[in-house]
Coordinates of C-alpha atoms and ligand atoms in Angstrom, one line a residue:
X1 CA -19.5 -30.6 39.1
X2 CA -16.1 -30.0 40.6
X3 CA -14.7 -27.8 37.8
X4 CA -12.9 -24.6 38.5
X5 CA -13.3 -22.8 35.2
X6 CA -16.3 -22.6 32.9
X7 CA -17.4 -21.0 29.7
X8 CA -21.1 -20.5 29.1
X9 CA -22.3 -19.9 25.5
X10 CA -25.6 -18.2 25.1
X11 CA -27.1 -18.9 21.7
X12 CA -25.3 -22.3 21.7
X13 CA -27.3 -23.8 18.9
X14 CA -27.1 -20.7 16.7
X15 CA -24.9 -20.2 13.6
X16 CA -22.1 -18.3 15.2
X17 CA -21.7 -20.7 18.1
X18 CA -21.8 -23.7 15.8
X19 CA -19.6 -22.4 13.0
X20 CA -17.0 -20.5 15.1
X21 CA -17.2 -20.9 18.9
X22 CA -17.4 -24.7 19.3
X23 CA -14.8 -25.4 16.5
X24 CA -12.4 -22.9 18.1
X25 CA -12.8 -24.5 21.5
X26 CA -12.3 -27.9 19.9
X27 CA -9.1 -26.7 18.2
X28 CA -7.8 -25.1 21.4
X29 CA -8.4 -28.5 23.2
X30 CA -6.7 -30.4 20.4
X31 CA -3.6 -28.1 20.8
X32 CA -3.6 -28.4 24.6
X33 CA -4.6 -24.8 25.3
X34 CA -7.7 -25.5 27.3
X35 CA -7.3 -25.9 31.1
X36 CA -8.0 -29.5 32.1
X37 CA -10.8 -28.3 34.5
X38 CA -12.7 -26.2 32.0
X39 CA -16.4 -27.0 31.5
X40 CA -18.3 -25.8 28.5
X41 CA -22.0 -25.1 29.0
X42 CA -24.2 -24.3 26.0
X43 CA -27.5 -22.6 26.5
X44 CA -30.4 -21.8 24.2
X45 CA -34.1 -22.3 23.8
X46 CA -33.9 -25.7 22.0
X47 CA -34.8 -28.5 24.3
X48 CA -31.9 -31.0 24.4
X49 CA -30.4 -33.3 26.9
X50 CA -26.7 -33.2 27.6
X51 CA -26.3 -36.3 25.4
X52 CA -28.4 -34.9 22.5
X53 CA -26.4 -31.7 22.6
X54 CA -23.1 -33.5 22.6
X55 CA -24.2 -35.6 19.7
X56 CA -25.2 -32.5 17.8
X57 CA -21.8 -30.8 18.6
X58 CA -20.0 -34.0 17.6
X59 CA -21.7 -34.1 14.2
X60 CA -21.2 -30.4 13.6
X61 CA -17.5 -30.5 14.5
X62 CA -16.9 -33.6 12.4
X63 CA -18.1 -31.6 9.4
X64 CA -16.7 -28.1 10.2
X65 CA -13.3 -29.1 11.5
X66 CA -12.5 -31.6 8.7
X67 CA -9.9 -32.8 7.9
X68 CA -8.6 -32.1 11.4
X69 CA -11.4 -33.9 13.4
X70 CA -10.2 -36.7 15.5
X71 CA -12.3 -39.0 17.7
X72 CA -9.4 -39.0 20.2
X73 CA -9.6 -35.3 20.8
X74 CA -13.4 -35.6 20.9
X75 CA -13.1 -38.1 23.7
X76 CA -11.3 -35.5 25.7
X77 CA -13.6 -32.6 24.6
X78 CA -17.0 -34.3 25.0
X79 CA -16.9 -34.7 28.8
X80 CA -16.5 -30.9 29.1
X81 CA -19.9 -30.3 27.4
X82 CA -23.1 -29.6 29.2
X83 CA -26.4 -28.2 28.1
X84 CA -28.8 -25.9 29.9
X85 CA -32.0 -25.3 27.9
X86 CA -34.1 -22.2 28.5
X87 CA -35.3 -18.7 27.6
X88 CA -32.5 -16.2 28.3
X89 CA -35.2 -13.7 29.3
X90 CA -36.5 -15.8 32.2
X91 CA -35.1 -16.6 35.6
X92 CA -35.3 -20.4 35.4
X93 CA -32.3 -20.8 33.1
X94 CA -30.1 -18.7 35.5
X95 CA -31.2 -20.8 38.4
X96 CA -30.2 -23.9 36.5
X97 CA -26.9 -22.3 35.4
X98 CA -26.2 -21.2 39.0
X99 CA -26.6 -24.9 40.0
X100 CA -24.2 -26.0 37.3
X101 CA -21.7 -23.3 38.0
X102 CA -21.7 -23.7 41.8
X103 CA -18.0 -24.8 41.9
X104 CA -16.8 -22.8 39.0
X105 CA -14.5 -20.1 40.3
X106 CA -13.8 -18.4 37.0
X107 CA -16.4 -18.1 34.3
X108 CA -16.7 -16.5 30.8
X109 CA -20.2 -15.9 29.6
X110 CA -20.0 -15.6 25.8
X111 CA -23.2 -14.1 24.3
X112 CA -23.6 -15.3 20.7
X113 CA -27.1 -13.8 20.6
X114 CA -28.7 -10.7 19.1
X115 CA -27.6 -7.5 20.9
X116 CA -31.2 -7.1 22.0
X117 CA -30.4 -9.8 24.6
X118 CA -27.1 -8.4 25.9
X119 CA -28.7 -6.1 28.5
X120 CA -31.3 -8.5 29.8
X121 CA -28.8 -11.3 30.1
X122 CA -26.3 -9.2 32.0
X123 CA -29.1 -8.1 34.4
X124 CA -30.2 -11.7 34.9
X125 CA -26.6 -12.9 35.6
X126 CA -26.2 -10.2 38.2
X127 CA -29.5 -11.0 39.8
X128 CA -28.5 -14.7 40.0
X129 CA -25.2 -13.8 41.7
X130 CA -23.3 -15.0 38.6
X131 CA -21.6 -11.7 37.7
X132 CA -19.1 -12.0 40.5
X133 CA -15.5 -10.7 40.4
X134 CA -14.1 -13.7 38.5
X135 CA -16.9 -13.8 35.9
X136 CA -16.4 -12.1 32.5
X137 CA -18.8 -11.4 29.8
X138 CA -18.0 -11.5 26.0
X139 CA -20.3 -9.7 23.6
X140 CA -20.4 -9.7 19.8
X141 CA -20.5 -6.8 17.5
X142 CA -22.5 -4.8 16.5
X143 CA -23.1 -3.6 20.0
X144 CA -26.4 -1.9 19.3
X145 CA -27.8 -0.2 16.3
X146 CA -26.5 3.3 16.9
X147 CA -24.8 5.3 19.7
X148 CA -28.0 5.6 21.8
X149 CA -28.8 1.9 21.7
X150 CA -25.1 1.1 22.3
X151 CA -25.0 3.3 25.4
X152 CA -28.1 1.6 26.7
X153 CA -26.6 -1.9 26.3
X154 CA -23.3 -0.6 27.8
X155 CA -25.0 0.8 30.8
X156 CA -26.7 -2.6 31.4
X157 CA -23.4 -4.4 31.0
X158 CA -21.6 -2.0 33.4
X159 CA -24.3 -2.4 36.0
X160 CA -23.3 -6.0 36.2
X161 CA -19.7 -6.2 35.1
X162 CA -16.8 -3.8 35.5
X163 CA -15.0 -2.7 32.3
X164 CA -12.0 -5.0 32.9
X165 CA -14.5 -7.9 32.8
X166 CA -16.3 -6.9 29.6
X167 CA -14.9 -8.4 26.4
X168 CA -16.3 -6.7 23.2
X169 CA -15.6 -9.0 20.4
X170 CA -14.7 -7.9 16.9
X171 CA -13.4 -11.1 15.3
X172 CA -11.2 -9.2 12.9
X173 CA -8.9 -8.5 15.8
X174 CA -8.3 -12.2 16.2
X175 CA -7.2 -12.7 12.6
X176 CA -3.5 -13.5 12.2
X177 CA -2.9 -10.9 9.6
X178 CA -4.6 -8.2 11.6
X179 CA -2.3 -9.0 14.5
X180 CA 0.5 -8.9 12.0
X181 CA -0.2 -5.3 11.2
X182 CA 1.3 -4.4 14.6
X183 CA 4.4 -6.5 13.8
X184 CA 4.7 -5.0 10.3
X185 CA 4.5 -1.4 11.5
X186 CA 6.3 -1.6 14.8
X187 CA 8.8 -4.5 14.6
X188 CA 10.3 -3.0 11.4
X189 CA 12.1 0.3 10.9
X190 CA 11.4 0.3 7.2
X191 CA 7.9 1.7 7.1
X192 CA 7.5 4.1 10.1
X193 CA 9.5 7.0 8.6
X194 CA 7.3 6.8 5.5
X195 CA 4.1 6.2 7.3
X196 CA 2.5 9.7 6.9
X197 CA 1.1 12.2 4.5
X198 CA 4.5 13.1 3.0
X199 CA 5.0 9.6 1.5
X200 CA 1.5 8.1 1.4
X201 CA -1.0 9.3 -1.2
X202 CA -4.0 7.3 0.0
X203 CA -5.1 4.1 1.8
X204 CA -7.8 1.8 0.7
X205 CA -9.4 -0.9 2.8
X206 CA -11.7 -3.4 1.3
X207 CA -13.8 -6.2 2.8
X208 CA -15.5 -7.9 -0.2
X209 CA -17.5 -11.1 0.1
X210 CA -19.1 -13.3 -2.5
X211 CA -21.8 -14.5 -0.1
X212 CA -25.1 -12.8 0.1
X213 CA -27.2 -12.0 3.2
X214 CA -29.0 -15.4 2.7
X215 CA -30.1 -17.0 5.9
X216 CA -29.2 -14.0 8.0
X217 CA -31.5 -11.7 6.1
X218 CA -33.7 -10.9 9.1
X219 CA -30.7 -9.8 11.2
X220 CA -29.0 -8.1 8.2
X221 CA -32.0 -6.2 7.0
X222 CA -32.1 -4.0 10.2
X223 CA -28.4 -3.4 10.2
X224 CA -26.9 -3.2 6.7
X225 CA -23.3 -3.1 5.6
X226 CA -22.6 0.2 7.4
X227 CA -23.4 -1.1 10.8
X228 CA -22.5 -4.7 10.1
X229 CA -19.0 -4.2 8.9
X230 CA -17.9 -0.5 8.5
X231 CA -18.7 0.4 12.2
X232 CA -16.5 -2.4 13.4
X233 CA -14.2 -4.4 11.2
X234 CA -13.3 -1.6 8.7
X235 CA -12.8 1.0 11.4
X236 CA -10.7 -1.3 13.5
X237 CA -8.4 -2.0 10.5
X238 CA -8.3 1.8 9.8
X239 CA -7.2 2.4 13.4
X240 CA -4.4 -0.2 13.3
X241 CA -3.1 1.4 10.0
X242 CA -3.4 5.0 11.2
X243 CA -2.6 4.9 14.9
X244 CA 0.5 6.3 16.5
X245 CA 3.0 3.8 17.9
X246 CA 1.7 2.7 21.3
X247 CA 4.2 2.9 24.2
X248 CA 4.0 -0.9 24.7
X249 CA 1.6 -3.8 24.0
X250 CA -0.5 -3.3 27.1
X251 CA -4.2 -3.4 26.0
X252 CA -4.8 0.2 27.1
X253 CA -1.7 1.5 25.4
X254 CA -3.0 0.1 22.1
X255 CA -6.6 1.0 22.7
X256 CA -5.7 4.6 23.7
X257 CA -4.0 5.1 20.3
X258 CA -6.9 3.5 18.4
X259 CA -9.5 5.7 20.0
X260 CA -7.5 8.8 19.2
X261 CA -7.8 7.9 15.5
X262 CA -11.5 7.4 15.9
X263 CA -11.8 10.9 17.5
X264 CA -9.8 12.4 14.7
X265 CA -12.1 11.1 12.0
X266 CA -13.7 14.0 10.2
X267 CA -17.5 13.7 10.5
X268 CA -19.3 13.0 7.2
X269 CA -22.5 14.9 7.6
X270 CA -25.6 15.4 5.4
X271 CA -23.7 18.0 3.4
X272 CA -21.0 15.5 2.4
X273 CA -22.8 12.1 2.2
X274 CA -23.6 12.4 -1.5
X275 CA -19.9 13.2 -2.4
X276 CA -18.2 11.0 0.1
X277 CA -20.3 7.9 0.4
X278 CA -21.9 5.3 -1.9
X279 CA -24.7 2.9 -0.9
X280 CA -25.5 -0.1 -2.9
X281 CA -27.8 -3.2 -2.9
X282 CA -27.2 -6.3 -5.0
X283 CA -29.7 -7.4 -7.6
X284 CA -29.8 -10.8 -9.1
X285 CA -26.7 -11.9 -11.0
X286 CA -24.1 -14.5 -11.5
X287 CA -21.4 -15.8 -9.2
X288 CA -19.0 -18.7 -9.4
X289 CA -22.0 -20.8 -8.1
X290 CA -24.2 -19.8 -11.0
X291 CA -27.3 -17.6 -11.0
X292 CA -28.2 -16.0 -7.6
X293 CA -31.2 -14.0 -6.5
X294 CA -31.1 -10.3 -5.6
X295 CA -31.2 -9.1 -2.0
X296 CA -34.8 -8.4 -1.9
X297 CA -35.7 -11.6 -3.6
X298 CA -33.9 -13.6 -0.9
X299 CA -36.7 -13.1 1.4
X300 CA -40.3 -13.0 0.2
X301 CA -39.4 -10.5 -2.5
X302 CA -40.1 -7.7 0.0
X303 CA -38.9 -4.2 -0.6
X304 CA -35.9 -3.0 1.4
X305 CA -33.7 0.0 1.5
X306 CA -30.9 -1.8 3.3
X307 CA -27.5 -1.4 1.8
X308 CA -25.4 -4.5 1.1
X309 CA -22.5 -2.3 -0.2
X310 CA -20.8 0.8 1.2
X311 CA -17.9 2.8 -0.2
X312 CA -16.7 5.9 1.5
X313 CA -13.8 8.3 1.6
X314 CA -12.7 9.2 5.2
X315 CA -10.3 11.8 6.4
X316 CA -8.2 11.7 9.6
X317 CA -7.7 15.2 10.8
X318 CA -4.3 15.1 12.5
X319 CA -0.7 16.0 11.5
X320 CA 0.3 12.5 10.3
X321 CA -2.7 12.0 7.9
X322 CA -3.8 15.6 6.9
X323 CA -5.0 15.4 3.3
X324 CA -4.7 11.6 2.9
X325 CA -8.0 9.9 1.8
X326 CA -8.8 6.6 3.5
X327 CA -11.1 4.8 1.2
X328 CA -13.3 2.1 2.8
X329 CA -15.4 -0.4 0.9
X330 CA -17.4 -3.4 1.8
X331 CA -20.0 -5.4 0.0
X332 CA -21.8 -8.7 -0.2
X333 CA -22.2 -10.7 -3.4
X334 CA -19.1 -9.1 -4.9
X335 CA -17.1 -10.5 -7.8
X336 CA -14.4 -12.0 -5.5
X337 CA -13.8 -12.6 -1.9
X338 CA -11.1 -10.2 -1.0
X339 CA -10.2 -8.5 2.2
X340 CA -7.2 -6.2 1.8
X341 CA -5.5 -3.0 2.8
X342 CA -3.6 -1.1 0.1
X343 CA -1.2 1.7 1.1
X344 CA -0.5 3.7 -2.0
X345 CA 2.8 5.6 -1.8
X346 CA 3.3 8.9 -3.6
X347 CA 5.0 9.0 -7.0
X348 CA 8.7 10.0 -7.2
X349 CA 9.0 13.8 -6.9
X350 CA 11.1 14.0 -10.1
X351 CA 11.5 11.3 -12.6
X352 CA 14.7 10.7 -14.6
X353 CA 12.9 8.0 -16.5
X354 CA 10.2 8.3 -19.0
X355 CA 6.9 8.5 -17.3
X356 CA 5.7 5.5 -19.3
X357 CA 5.2 2.5 -17.0
X358 CA 6.4 4.4 -13.9
X359 CA 4.2 3.5 -11.0
X360 CA 4.4 4.6 -7.4
X361 CA 5.1 2.0 -4.8
X362 CA 2.2 0.1 -3.2
X363 CA 2.0 -2.0 -0.1
X364 CA -0.8 -4.6 -0.2
X365 CA -1.7 -6.4 2.9
X366 CA -4.1 -9.2 2.0
X367 CA -6.2 -10.9 4.8
X368 CA -8.5 -13.0 2.6
X369 CA -8.7 -15.3 0.8
X370 CA -5.0 -15.9 1.5
X371 CA -2.8 -14.1 3.9
X372 CA 0.0 -12.2 2.2
X373 CA 1.9 -9.0 2.1
X374 CA 3.4 -7.6 -1.1
X375 CA 5.3 -4.4 -1.9
X376 CA 5.4 -3.3 -5.5
X377 CA 8.7 -1.8 -6.6
X378 CA 9.9 -0.4 -9.9
X379 CA 12.5 -2.5 -11.7
X380 CA 14.4 -2.2 -15.0
X381 CA 13.4 -4.8 -17.5
X382 CA 16.4 -6.6 -19.0
X383 CA 16.9 -5.2 -22.5
X384 CA 19.4 -3.3 -24.7
X385 CA 17.0 -0.4 -25.2
X386 CA 18.9 2.6 -26.6
X387 CA 16.2 5.2 -25.9
X388 CA 16.1 5.0 -22.1
X389 CA 15.4 2.3 -19.6
X390 CA 12.2 0.3 -19.7
X391 CA 10.7 -0.1 -16.3
X392 CA 8.3 -2.6 -14.8
X393 CA 6.7 -2.9 -11.4
X394 CA 7.5 -6.2 -9.6
X395 CA 6.3 -7.4 -6.3
X396 CA 8.3 -8.3 -3.3
X397 CA 6.0 -11.0 -1.8
X398 CA 5.7 -12.3 1.7
X399 CA 3.4 -15.2 1.6
X400 CA 2.5 -16.1 5.1
X401 CA 1.1 -19.5 3.9
X402 CA 4.4 -20.5 2.4
X403 CA 6.4 -19.1 5.3
X404 CA 4.4 -21.0 7.9
X405 CA 3.3 -24.0 5.8
X406 CA 3.0 -26.4 8.6
X407 CA 0.7 -24.2 10.7
X408 CA -3.0 -24.7 10.4
X409 CA -4.7 -21.4 9.7
X410 CA -6.4 -20.6 13.0
X411 CA -10.0 -19.4 13.4
X412 CA -9.9 -15.9 14.7
X413 CA -12.1 -17.0 17.6
X414 CA -9.5 -19.4 18.9
X415 CA -7.3 -16.4 19.8
X416 CA -10.2 -14.4 21.1
X417 CA -11.7 -17.2 23.3
X418 CA -8.3 -17.9 24.7
X419 CA -7.9 -14.1 25.5
X420 CA -11.3 -14.0 27.3
X421 CA -10.4 -17.2 29.3
X422 CA -7.1 -15.7 30.4
X423 CA -8.6 -12.2 31.0
X424 CA -6.4 -10.4 28.5
X425 CA -8.2 -7.5 26.8
X426 CA -5.7 -6.7 24.0
X427 CA -7.8 -8.2 21.3
X428 CA -11.0 -6.7 22.5
X429 CA -12.6 -3.3 21.9
X430 CA -13.0 -0.8 24.7
X431 CA -16.3 1.0 25.3
X432 CA -15.0 4.4 24.2
X433 CA -13.8 2.9 20.9
X434 CA -17.2 1.5 20.2
X435 CA -19.0 4.7 21.0
X436 CA -16.6 6.9 19.0
X437 CA -17.1 4.6 16.1
X438 CA -20.9 4.8 16.5
X439 CA -20.9 8.6 16.7
X440 CA -19.1 8.7 13.3
X441 CA -21.4 6.1 11.8
X442 CA -24.5 7.7 13.1
X443 CA -23.7 11.0 11.2
X444 CA -23.5 9.0 8.0
X445 CA -26.7 7.1 8.6
X446 CA -28.4 10.4 9.5
X447 CA -27.0 12.0 6.4
X448 CA -28.4 9.2 4.2
X449 CA -31.8 9.7 5.9
X450 CA -31.9 13.5 5.5
X451 CA -30.8 13.3 1.8
X452 CA -33.1 10.3 1.2
X453 CA -30.1 8.4 -0.3
X454 CA -31.3 5.1 -1.4
X455 CA -28.9 2.2 -2.2
X456 CA -27.9 2.0 -5.9
X457 CA -28.4 -1.4 -7.5
X458 CA -25.5 -3.5 -8.6
X459 CA -25.6 -6.9 -10.1
X460 CA -24.5 -9.8 -7.9
X461 CA -21.0 -11.0 -8.9
X462 CA -19.8 -7.5 -9.8
X463 CA -17.7 -4.9 -7.9
X464 CA -20.5 -2.8 -6.7
X465 CA -22.2 0.3 -8.1
X466 CA -20.1 2.3 -10.6
X467 CA -20.5 5.3 -8.3
X468 CA -17.9 3.7 -6.0
X469 CA -15.3 4.2 -8.8
X470 CA -16.3 7.8 -9.2
X471 CA -15.6 8.3 -5.5
X472 CA -11.9 7.6 -6.0
X473 CA -11.5 8.8 -9.5
X474 CA -12.6 12.2 -8.5
X475 CA -9.2 12.4 -6.8
X476 CA -7.4 10.7 -9.7
X477 CA -7.2 7.4 -7.8
X478 CA -8.7 4.0 -8.4
X479 CA -9.6 0.9 -6.4
X480 CA -7.3 -2.1 -6.6
X481 CA -9.3 -5.3 -6.8
Ligands
BG6_501 C1 -19.3 -10.5 10.3 C2 -20.5 -9.9 9.6 O1 -19.0 -9.7 11.4 O2 -18.2 -10.5 9.5 C3 -20.9 -10.7 8.4 O3 -21.7 -9.9 10.5 C4 -19.6 -10.8 7.5 O4 -21.9 -10.1 7.6 C5 -18.4 -11.3 8.3 O5 -19.9 -11.8 6.5 C6 -17.2 -11.3 7.5 O6 -16.1 -11.9 8.2 P1 -15.0 -12.7 7.5 O7 -14.1 -13.1 8.7 O8 -15.6 -13.8 6.8 O9 -14.3 -11.7 6.6

């Protein structure tokens, strides 16, 4: 092999690699972003030859990248592919990889495996001489199960790779709208003067999915929604909304600001968990697809105390956000797929209009199912009313789909894999961010344990336990769905 660059995917036949990583690489190739000399090596335990592996990737891409799949691009993509079967816990596979990578000067090892393998793989790579100065490692969230296990993994990673060569993936950071948060906040003068406790009443961030744990049950059951989504995606979104303006777009300028937010999060301890958090678990119910089983029935009908829903109210103890609740919510098997950030502004301080119909401004940043930003403003309704004006909230809408119609919606991983290949860490999480997030999450998990807080049941296809509504209504606020 005479290639100069390589990407090695561990867990190459698994769901993440097949559904996200290979399609992303394929699209990057289609759009001309992959270096001509890039080789892609898949490794996993399944026994395949190069040809069998290529055939499997071909068939999977044809399905997953439809309607964009083209045999012409495939003809360019296929020769890049190689397969190296083996157990990532044994030396043999690394010997084989070292052979394949002999002439690769620059390598990205992307670990699409369970976090349990991160440490052992890093150690083996080092022992095989593959963790050299121009090799990088990309690891998926959640990095561990709690702070202690995360530190253990990080220590193993850092024994093999320096921090500037460790790429911690949170795929939310690769999403277009998440990137756009930086533009919205820092490329406009409109919002920044209002972006604080004086004008903002509260913020709510929701990641709601209609899918259940399904085929990922065995992973999911030992993590739950708190570790699977709150620790990473939700806290990253919160950081981007709440952080101070960075000095520039250098990775560390942005990450320094994000980590300050995480350090300012007020801990939710055992004394507060019952008031400030809600755990839920879906039971059988109905979704758009018809009747669906409950979480525990999805695998052997076994009992489980794992939460598939979390709602909580967080506080950021700093000057900008003192007293402003940040409500975070995530759940599986919810009524609709909806990922959004709502910034609720305060009501006018004195109204010259009748209070009827008067609503405070609201900025909604929707990430899924469609990407759009809307700002609700009060307007006069056209009429000849004699007893005062009639008002109605209308939305100023910025539909990213309509504005950029011709652009294919990219998979978040395209941006991330390109970042790892070019060595840019702006879209990746730094160790201190992960650890600050874990410290905050651990306190909640410990609180749940101490108070024996079991998940509340909610029927699949609904908006989660009603206690989640009590959480906001206690402060006179409500979730926007
Ligand atoms: C993953 C979680 O990180 O994010 C999944 O492990 C979740 O459980 C997924 O379904 C949600 O991502 P997205 O991009 O579909 O909102």
